[in-house]
């Protein structure tokens, strides 16, 4: 009981601090709007008739009452496609960050805490992954596994692991030699407990920032893969592939890329604002 | 005669790195009875902290190695215990206060949570009981219980040290090791913390091993004193033996001589000349002989044995 109220009060305190941060609140509202749109996509715009169905008569139309954001080169409603595309982009963004975050974080924490030979083996493996540019690695993996949503997720996840491993490792190294970790050992705490309760909360700051930035870059990487035909397959609407399609018509119909671009920018921006705000709110030392 | 709680016998500890071997402890003998307070005094690098860390087996992994000797705690040899058994002793039966209160607390957990953790680890109490124990411990060290929800950075240095003492005492340990608990604090706070520790000693009947280089502190609160030099206890005895007896190890004499005296007028302090020997390359014979004003021929060759008179032990060739 007491534990519960204590936990609650901690999160309430974090929330209160986050609420004071106006930029984070703006980011959070944008993200909530995006999530709502993604969840209720089917109600907002019909998938089959508006987002997929091609209609050559109304191709490349500008902004109008019927088509709020205009239509693309196949006569599909861009608003509907952005709405449905938000589902794919957000799912990719969230999963392709949380999976490598957990795996990479674990590797980094183990390497950083135990050090020695284990650290060398794990981190050299990570360096090997890191030596290949993330996008190239993802391309290679998707090319081997074949295109599709799941394979895209796997590819982006593997490409993301070394980055998180390195960040977590370097943070763990700086924390583990501080006296309070020794003090925790001196009160009889075991390794797992020290890692989870004493070290993890202390490295949350940089990890959260990296993760929110990571969602943004992952959405862009997914878009890049879709662009070269290795990601989400057409006619499924995906922001990246829509952007690359629109690129061809940038002179005649700039609205094609404008609205899609705005959607990506808003999502990425909202995540970055939230990440910054969370970092400040979670760190009790920065509290006034 | 009260019961022996801690008995360190002939303890040798080396720090072994690729380049060199540092001989940190060279045959330490130390005895502490239940409820007693022992002051361990010595220069920086004499091996005081190493002694403390080896009791809890918290020497740096793979580097700090106990090469010989026994650490008997309540009849059990700590050097032979497994890690899991040691974990049960750490914090519950032996706890430690670290030197720097600024870094010994986890900055992202509230002080209440940190005190609660020790209790959680060692006692089977429900949440409510733990809460009330945390309150009790905080009140004991003179901090209002309502401040338990605050984070370490909201406390001053002295208050942090109190929190650490509260943590260390919350499982009613039989032995409390305090590694220079007052060096990071200013003088007024030092006095507060020391008075509190002395009070607690009487209240809880905890044995304490107080590591310090402040002889004033030792004179104020310790029952027994041991003086360390280059990884050895060179003189030990009751506080009266050390402060009032006529015969002393020349190093102890030097140590007292380096304290400014209020009565005599002096323009300069009298330090012990020379430096601590390099622990990677210790001198033969008595380790103090290169700095000793009363060095004899035998001191250069033969390592002196303890000379015991009742409670007072001196390791020097001067006394036979």
XYZ file of C-alpha atoms in Angstrom:
608
model
C 0.000 0.000 0.000
C 2.653 2.423 1.088
C 4.768 1.337 -1.871
C 1.919 2.146 -4.200
C 1.371 5.659 -2.940
C 5.104 6.273 -3.048
C 5.378 5.075 -6.650
C 2.363 7.077 -7.596
C 3.699 10.224 -6.016
C 6.956 9.837 -7.955
C 5.145 9.687 -11.282
C 2.831 12.474 -10.242
C 5.879 14.581 -9.449
C 7.396 13.797 -12.844
C 4.113 14.633 -14.542
C 3.837 17.913 -12.643
C 7.318 18.897 -13.732
C 6.601 17.848 -17.289
C 3.425 19.905 -17.275
C 5.383 23.050 -16.483
C 7.433 22.553 -19.626
C 5.367 24.253 -22.343
C 7.350 22.869 -25.259
C 6.979 19.320 -23.999
C 3.260 19.880 -23.621
C 3.015 21.105 -27.208
C 4.921 18.006 -28.322
C 2.689 15.766 -26.258
C -0.490 17.302 -27.714
C 0.799 16.820 -31.255
C 1.690 13.212 -30.519
C -1.684 12.530 -28.926
C -3.423 13.988 -31.972
C -1.266 11.780 -34.223
C -2.009 8.702 -32.155
C -5.739 9.446 -32.164
C -5.657 9.846 -35.921
C -3.786 6.551 -36.258
C -6.251 4.720 -34.008
C -9.384 6.134 -35.660
C -7.998 6.150 -39.209
C -10.831 3.992 -40.514
C -13.464 6.383 -39.185
C -11.733 9.495 -40.468
C -11.158 8.290 -44.028
C -12.199 5.080 -45.719
C -9.190 2.966 -46.617
C -10.464 1.231 -49.742
C -12.265 4.053 -51.505
C -10.021 6.963 -50.621
C -6.520 5.755 -49.743
C -6.117 2.886 -52.198
C -8.558 3.297 -55.033
C -7.040 4.982 -58.043
C -9.013 7.514 -60.068
C -7.209 8.920 -63.069
C -9.778 11.712 -63.558
C -8.801 13.555 -60.431
C -5.014 13.070 -60.447
C -2.806 15.792 -59.036
C -5.683 17.983 -57.945
C -4.951 20.798 -55.560
C -6.464 21.554 -52.195
C -10.255 21.497 -52.307
C -13.284 20.902 -50.126
C -13.502 17.276 -51.180
C -9.797 16.527 -50.998
C -8.381 18.590 -48.124
C -4.776 17.973 -49.012
C -5.376 17.390 -52.733
C -4.795 14.154 -54.641
C -1.687 12.336 -55.833
C -0.615 11.150 -59.273
C -3.059 8.227 -59.136
C -5.950 10.346 -57.964
C -5.817 9.082 -54.393
C -6.774 11.405 -51.575
C -3.574 12.542 -49.837
C -5.305 13.305 -46.539
C -6.629 9.753 -46.377
C -3.211 8.362 -47.230
C -1.468 10.438 -44.574
C -4.058 9.361 -42.018
C -3.580 5.678 -42.823
C 0.161 6.113 -43.252
C 0.412 7.369 -39.676
C -0.431 3.865 -38.463
C 2.472 2.294 -40.292
C 4.961 5.026 -39.494
C 4.151 5.148 -35.793
C 4.203 1.380 -35.407
C 7.558 1.179 -37.152
C 8.885 4.101 -35.173
C 7.885 2.671 -31.813
C 8.769 -0.981 -32.343
C 11.984 -0.429 -34.277
C 13.195 1.653 -31.357
C 11.963 -0.311 -28.357
C 13.279 -3.663 -29.612
C 16.890 -2.512 -30.161
C 16.656 -0.383 -27.021
C 15.981 -3.433 -24.881
C 18.496 -5.716 -26.616
C 21.200 -3.089 -27.050
C 20.609 -1.754 -23.563
C 21.059 -5.200 -22.067
C 24.272 -5.783 -24.017
C 25.610 -2.371 -23.075
C 24.727 -2.770 -19.405
C 26.381 -6.168 -19.167
C 29.472 -5.012 -21.034
C 29.750 -1.846 -18.981
C 29.126 -3.394 -15.593
C 31.224 -6.535 -15.848
C 33.928 -5.240 -18.165
C 36.883 -7.425 -19.071
C 36.755 -10.081 -21.741
C 32.957 -10.152 -21.947
C 32.936 -6.412 -22.572
C 35.549 -6.788 -25.295
C 33.689 -9.548 -27.104
C 30.302 -7.843 -26.958
C 31.504 -4.406 -27.890
C 33.693 -5.625 -30.766
C 30.609 -7.364 -32.166
C 28.765 -4.070 -31.834
C 31.632 -2.257 -33.544
C 31.343 -4.669 -36.452
C 27.677 -3.799 -36.814
C 28.464 -0.134 -36.399
C 31.104 -0.209 -39.127
C 28.362 -0.772 -41.688
C 26.147 2.290 -42.179
C 22.755 1.624 -40.571
C 20.790 2.149 -43.750
C 23.108 -0.118 -45.753
C 22.839 -2.808 -43.111
C 19.069 -2.538 -43.136
C 19.044 -2.751 -46.925
C 21.190 -5.880 -46.817
C 18.960 -7.533 -44.228
C 15.707 -6.691 -46.017
C 17.219 -7.800 -49.315
C 18.058 -11.139 -47.731
C 14.761 -11.621 -45.924
C 12.496 -10.091 -48.542
C 10.388 -6.932 -48.251
C 7.500 -6.566 -45.823
C 6.573 -4.905 -42.594
C 7.994 -7.548 -40.215
C 11.265 -7.846 -42.105
C 11.545 -4.092 -42.203
C 11.141 -4.042 -38.421
C 13.796 -6.738 -37.985
C 16.210 -4.901 -40.267
C 15.769 -1.549 -38.563
C 16.009 -3.156 -35.114
C 19.296 -4.900 -35.828
C 20.709 -1.744 -37.321
C 19.732 0.159 -34.176
C 21.223 -2.186 -31.558
C 24.879 -1.016 -31.525
C 23.948 2.634 -31.004
C 21.979 1.906 -27.862
C 24.559 -0.587 -26.614
C 27.261 2.063 -26.797
C 25.238 4.762 -25.091
C 24.149 2.487 -22.267
C 27.644 1.098 -21.834
C 29.312 4.474 -21.572
C 26.695 5.673 -19.095
C 27.022 2.532 -16.987
C 30.785 2.912 -16.839
C 30.554 6.417 -15.450
C 27.931 5.439 -12.887
C 29.266 2.112 -11.673
C 32.402 3.537 -10.092
C 30.554 6.138 -8.069
C 30.551 5.617 -4.351
C 26.841 4.984 -4.011
C 27.202 1.802 -6.045
C 29.918 0.641 -3.661
C 27.644 1.672 -0.817
C 24.859 -0.436 -2.299
C 27.252 -3.381 -2.369
C 28.143 -2.670 1.228
C 24.523 -2.952 2.328
C 24.362 -6.385 0.722
C 22.618 -5.690 -2.585
C 23.174 -8.227 -5.386
C 24.336 -7.532 -8.929
C 20.894 -7.572 -10.533
C 19.499 -5.266 -7.918
C 22.373 -2.818 -8.276
C 22.000 -2.791 -12.061
C 18.243 -2.317 -12.076
C 17.648 -0.144 -9.060
C 20.776 1.945 -8.772
C 22.367 2.170 -12.188
C 19.428 2.044 -14.579
C 17.521 5.073 -13.227
C 20.729 7.081 -13.372
C 21.306 6.474 -17.060
C 17.697 7.024 -18.107
C 18.323 10.597 -19.219
C 20.630 10.034 -22.187
C 18.799 6.845 -23.147
C 15.392 8.535 -23.330
C 16.758 11.369 -25.404
C 18.445 8.920 -27.753
C 15.279 6.837 -28.025
C 12.994 9.734 -28.896
C 15.485 10.977 -31.445
C 15.784 7.389 -32.616
C 12.043 7.088 -33.348
C 12.362 10.090 -35.604
C 15.343 8.801 -37.538
C 13.801 5.336 -37.736
C 10.674 6.752 -39.380
C 12.940 8.444 -41.899
C 14.996 5.269 -42.457
C 11.833 3.259 -42.986
C 10.766 5.854 -45.509
C 14.094 5.549 -47.283
C 13.758 1.777 -47.481
C 10.224 2.088 -48.801
C 11.513 4.554 -51.361
C 13.851 2.005 -52.909
C 11.152 -0.619 -52.821
C 12.440 -2.663 -49.895
C 10.072 -1.457 -47.216
C 6.332 -1.131 -47.245
C 4.965 -2.281 -50.564
C 2.650 -0.089 -52.629
C -0.223 0.583 -52.707
C -0.058 0.687 -48.907
C 0.306 4.299 -47.874
C 3.560 5.022 -46.131
C 4.866 8.518 -45.523
C 8.302 7.880 -46.934
C 7.144 6.306 -50.144
C 4.525 9.019 -50.543
C 7.238 11.615 -50.192
C 9.399 9.980 -52.843
C 6.436 9.641 -55.175
C 5.629 13.300 -54.754
C 9.197 14.303 -55.458
C 8.610 13.703 -59.167
C 5.769 16.225 -59.243
C 7.356 18.851 -57.068
C 6.921 21.546 -59.737
C 3.366 20.871 -60.851
C 1.926 19.730 -57.539
C 4.010 20.780 -54.552
C 1.160 19.883 -52.179
C 2.078 16.213 -52.606
C 5.250 16.531 -50.608
C 4.265 19.533 -48.511
C 1.570 17.811 -46.488
C 3.404 14.511 -46.165
C 6.534 16.371 -45.175
C 4.616 18.358 -42.577
C 3.224 15.121 -41.142
C 6.731 13.666 -40.748
C 8.160 16.893 -39.353
C 5.353 17.250 -36.814
C 5.720 13.684 -35.575
C 9.485 13.900 -35.293
C 9.332 17.318 -33.658
C 6.731 16.217 -31.127
C 8.848 13.226 -30.137
C 11.947 15.348 -29.725
C 10.124 17.892 -27.587
C 8.710 15.164 -25.371
C 12.109 13.509 -25.077
C 13.741 16.732 -23.955
C 10.968 17.451 -21.496
C 11.042 13.940 -20.048
C 14.753 14.098 -19.534
C 14.427 17.239 -17.466
C 11.406 15.945 -15.572
C 12.921 12.569 -14.721
C 16.142 13.970 -13.349
C 15.539 15.126 -9.790
C 18.736 17.116 -9.825
C 17.363 19.525 -12.405
C 14.213 20.110 -10.387
C 13.579 23.596 -9.021
C 36.082 -9.479 29.711
C 33.695 -8.761 26.899
C 33.368 -11.000 23.887
C 35.577 -10.659 20.839
C 33.547 -9.626 17.808
C 36.136 -9.023 15.156
C 39.534 -10.599 15.114
C 41.832 -9.897 12.201
C 44.855 -12.155 12.236
C 47.971 -11.622 10.198
C 46.162 -10.135 7.215
C 48.040 -9.546 3.978
C 46.432 -7.770 1.048
C 48.043 -7.049 -2.298
C 46.826 -4.921 -5.149
C 48.033 -6.723 -8.195
C 48.049 -5.022 -11.565
C 49.873 -5.930 -14.732
C 52.710 -3.565 -13.974
C 53.250 -3.933 -10.282
C 52.208 -5.407 -6.984
C 51.256 -2.976 -4.282
C 51.654 -4.490 -0.831
C 48.860 -2.674 0.925
C 48.549 -4.717 4.105
C 51.447 -6.588 5.646
C 50.306 -8.667 8.576
C 47.570 -6.651 10.238
C 46.396 -7.867 13.642
C 43.340 -6.225 15.074
C 40.876 -7.166 17.772
C 37.566 -5.541 18.509
C 35.183 -6.473 21.279
C 31.427 -6.117 21.251
C 30.258 -2.581 21.862
C 33.743 -1.114 21.658
C 34.923 1.766 19.565
C 38.297 1.383 17.919
C 40.042 4.253 16.217
C 42.279 3.289 13.322
C 44.741 6.095 12.709
C 47.386 6.587 10.089
C 48.642 8.637 7.184
C 47.040 8.585 3.786
C 48.017 5.330 2.124
C 48.760 3.466 5.345
C 46.124 0.867 4.520
C 43.244 1.996 6.718
C 40.607 1.879 4.011
C 42.034 -1.357 2.624
C 41.569 -2.937 6.039
C 37.950 -1.786 6.115
C 37.227 -2.943 2.591
C 38.752 -6.361 3.173
C 36.476 -6.928 6.165
C 33.490 -6.575 3.840
C 35.394 -8.160 0.963
C 34.747 -5.135 -1.196
C 38.294 -4.863 -2.486
C 38.431 -3.983 -6.183
C 37.610 -7.120 -8.151
C 40.537 -9.115 -9.527
C 42.994 -6.507 -8.275
C 42.706 -6.495 -4.508
C 43.711 -9.923 -3.259
C 43.844 -11.241 0.290
C 47.000 -13.321 0.154
C 47.143 -14.488 3.739
C 45.428 -14.234 7.091
C 42.011 -14.501 8.615
C 39.210 -12.126 9.400
C 37.133 -13.705 12.104
C 33.784 -12.138 12.690
C 31.793 -13.661 15.513
C 33.808 -16.853 15.147
C 33.403 -17.177 11.382
C 36.218 -16.553 8.926
C 34.924 -13.963 6.477
C 37.654 -14.636 3.946
C 36.252 -18.107 3.352
C 32.588 -17.158 2.919
C 30.807 -17.268 -0.407
C 29.550 -14.109 -2.071
C 25.911 -14.893 -1.258
C 26.677 -15.487 2.418
C 28.650 -12.281 2.533
C 25.721 -10.387 1.089
C 23.661 -11.442 4.069
C 26.265 -10.088 6.413
C 26.839 -6.820 4.588
C 24.387 -4.215 5.737
C 22.805 -6.460 8.311
C 25.593 -7.443 10.690
C 28.409 -5.272 9.396
C 27.709 -1.988 7.737
C 29.909 0.723 6.440
C 29.854 4.489 6.249
C 31.831 5.871 3.359
C 34.096 8.845 3.294
C 32.228 11.190 1.039
C 28.554 11.759 1.816
C 28.169 13.733 -1.415
C 28.612 10.697 -3.618
C 27.529 7.838 -1.375
C 23.826 8.384 -1.984
C 22.093 7.550 -5.216
C 20.982 10.894 -6.694
C 17.801 9.563 -8.292
C 16.264 7.777 -5.319
C 14.703 9.551 -2.359
C 16.515 9.148 0.940
C 13.525 7.242 2.310
C 13.758 4.718 -0.504
C 17.446 4.267 0.110
C 17.036 3.597 3.802
C 14.106 1.300 3.052
C 16.273 -0.703 0.669
C 18.630 -1.875 3.402
C 15.690 -3.030 5.500
C 13.989 -4.682 2.525
C 17.139 -6.611 1.721
C 17.653 -8.064 5.156
C 14.396 -8.133 7.079
C 11.080 -9.675 6.236
C 8.797 -6.813 7.101
C 5.716 -5.554 5.319
C 5.637 -2.136 3.716
C 4.076 -0.433 6.687
C 6.647 -1.750 9.109
C 9.437 -0.706 6.776
C 7.948 2.770 6.497
C 7.781 3.158 10.243
C 11.325 1.833 10.633
C 12.523 4.399 8.079
C 10.781 7.145 10.052
C 12.312 5.874 13.253
C 15.826 5.784 11.802
C 15.542 9.299 10.415
C 14.317 10.645 13.737
C 17.155 8.804 15.452
C 19.747 10.750 13.486
C 17.852 13.983 13.934
C 16.135 14.398 10.584
C 12.368 15.030 10.500
C 10.682 11.921 9.110
C 8.670 13.933 6.620
C 11.854 14.711 4.713
C 12.196 11.084 3.611
C 10.490 11.919 0.314
C 13.254 14.320 -0.627
C 16.229 13.596 -2.827
C 19.862 13.661 -1.674
C 20.623 16.942 -3.421
C 18.096 18.665 -1.198
C 20.170 17.859 1.881
C 23.311 19.537 3.144
C 26.545 17.585 3.561
C 26.047 16.961 7.244
C 22.461 15.878 6.718
C 23.549 13.488 3.984
C 26.084 11.954 6.318
C 23.281 11.503 8.855
C 21.167 9.781 6.236
C 24.078 7.465 5.494
C 24.489 6.740 9.184
C 20.755 6.043 9.410
C 21.105 3.615 6.500
C 24.074 1.933 8.091
C 22.316 1.507 11.427
C 18.871 0.531 10.224
C 19.443 -3.204 10.582
C 21.062 -2.835 14.011
C 24.474 -4.071 12.861
C 26.903 -5.532 15.354
C 29.797 -3.776 13.676
C 29.853 -0.383 12.037
C 32.847 0.579 9.948
C 33.137 4.316 9.502
C 35.710 5.289 6.901
C 36.648 8.870 7.693
C 33.036 9.842 8.291
C 33.880 13.426 9.102
C 36.678 14.416 6.714
C 34.297 15.816 4.112
C 32.417 17.860 6.691
C 33.199 21.207 8.268
C 34.209 21.369 11.909
C 30.882 22.214 13.526
C 29.118 19.474 11.617
C 31.966 17.100 12.438
C 31.320 17.613 16.112
C 27.599 17.005 15.642
C 28.126 13.812 13.709
C 30.688 12.500 16.177
C 28.510 13.259 19.172
C 25.660 11.510 17.459
C 27.772 8.447 16.707
C 28.898 8.277 20.296
C 25.350 8.542 21.536
C 24.238 5.840 19.148
C 27.031 3.594 20.287
C 25.691 3.768 23.815
C 22.101 3.382 22.717
C 22.531 0.461 20.339
C 25.690 -1.127 21.737
C 27.230 -1.325 18.275
C 30.941 -1.931 17.918
C 32.583 0.663 15.717
C 35.736 0.772 13.700
C 36.455 4.429 13.173
C 38.970 5.196 10.476
C 40.430 8.652 10.671
C 43.597 10.657 10.578
C 42.346 13.062 13.153
C 43.855 12.247 16.552
C 41.556 14.756 18.211
C 38.537 12.768 17.109
C 40.098 9.595 18.417
C 40.867 11.122 21.804
C 37.298 12.327 22.050
C 35.351 9.145 21.413
C 37.436 5.995 21.038
C 37.991 3.277 23.640
C 40.890 1.732 21.802
C 43.338 3.041 19.251
C 45.446 1.334 16.608
C 48.059 3.222 14.643
C 48.860 2.044 11.156
C 51.960 2.570 9.110
C 52.743 1.031 5.712
C 50.179 -1.716 6.061
C 51.003 -2.702 9.623
C 49.616 -1.857 13.033
C 52.681 -0.408 14.716
C 51.102 0.525 17.996
C 47.807 -0.281 19.600
C 46.162 -0.090 22.958
C 43.482 1.659 24.935
C 43.069 5.376 24.420
C 44.932 5.952 27.717
C 47.837 3.832 26.510
C 48.206 5.833 23.365
C 47.643 9.266 24.788
C 49.203 8.952 28.224
C 51.712 6.092 28.410
C 55.402 6.943 28.484
C 56.628 4.515 25.875
C 55.641 4.983 22.277
C 56.601 3.922 18.825
C 58.716 6.714 17.308
C 56.106 7.110 14.589
C 53.390 7.772 17.151
C 55.654 10.312 18.813
C 56.126 11.989 15.458
C 52.413 11.905 14.801
C 51.680 13.682 18.074
C 54.572 16.036 17.489
C 53.050 17.190 14.237
C 49.941 18.487 15.984
C 50.276 22.177 16.820
C 50.473 22.818 20.534
C 48.579 25.637 22.214
C 50.943 26.012 25.122
C 54.300 26.060 23.390
C 54.942 28.879 21.023
C 56.188 27.616 17.684
C 56.506 29.237 14.320
C 56.599 26.056 12.354
C 54.819 22.734 12.565
C 56.954 19.680 13.144
C 56.177 17.147 10.469
C 57.666 13.681 10.361
C 60.437 14.039 7.828
C 60.349 11.991 4.679
C 57.519 10.177 2.991
C 55.666 6.912 3.411
C 57.662 4.121 1.761
C 56.605 3.103 -1.717
C 54.275 0.146 -1.149
C 55.566 -1.533 -4.302
C 59.076 -1.503 -2.869
C 58.986 -1.671 0.925
C 62.204 -1.322 2.912
C 63.710 -4.281 4.714
C 63.500 -4.581 8.462
C 61.287 -2.046 10.191
C 59.266 -0.176 7.559
C 59.644 3.065 9.442
C 63.435 2.981 9.727
C 64.268 5.401 6.859
C 62.303 8.130 8.642
C 62.963 7.101 12.213
C 64.963 9.554 14.372
C 66.000 6.700 16.672
C 66.951 4.221 13.979
C 69.435 1.534 15.060
C 71.492 -1.002 13.160
C 69.045 -3.801 13.888
C 66.114 -1.779 12.515
C 67.522 -1.915 8.987
C 67.712 -5.682 8.950
C 65.219 -7.288 11.269
C 61.520 -6.754 11.243
C 60.450 -5.962 14.825
C 57.940 -8.067 16.750
C 55.110 -6.891 18.904
C 55.969 -6.069 22.470
C 52.972 -6.404 24.682
C 52.473 -4.870 28.111
C 48.943 -5.516 29.335
C 46.785 -3.724 26.772
C 49.525 -1.761 25.070
C 51.325 -3.224 22.056
C 54.276 -1.606 20.307
C 56.114 -2.926 17.272
C 59.582 -1.467 17.730
C 63.124 -2.593 18.547
C 63.475 0.167 21.140
C 61.426 -1.784 23.608
C 62.424 -5.275 24.525
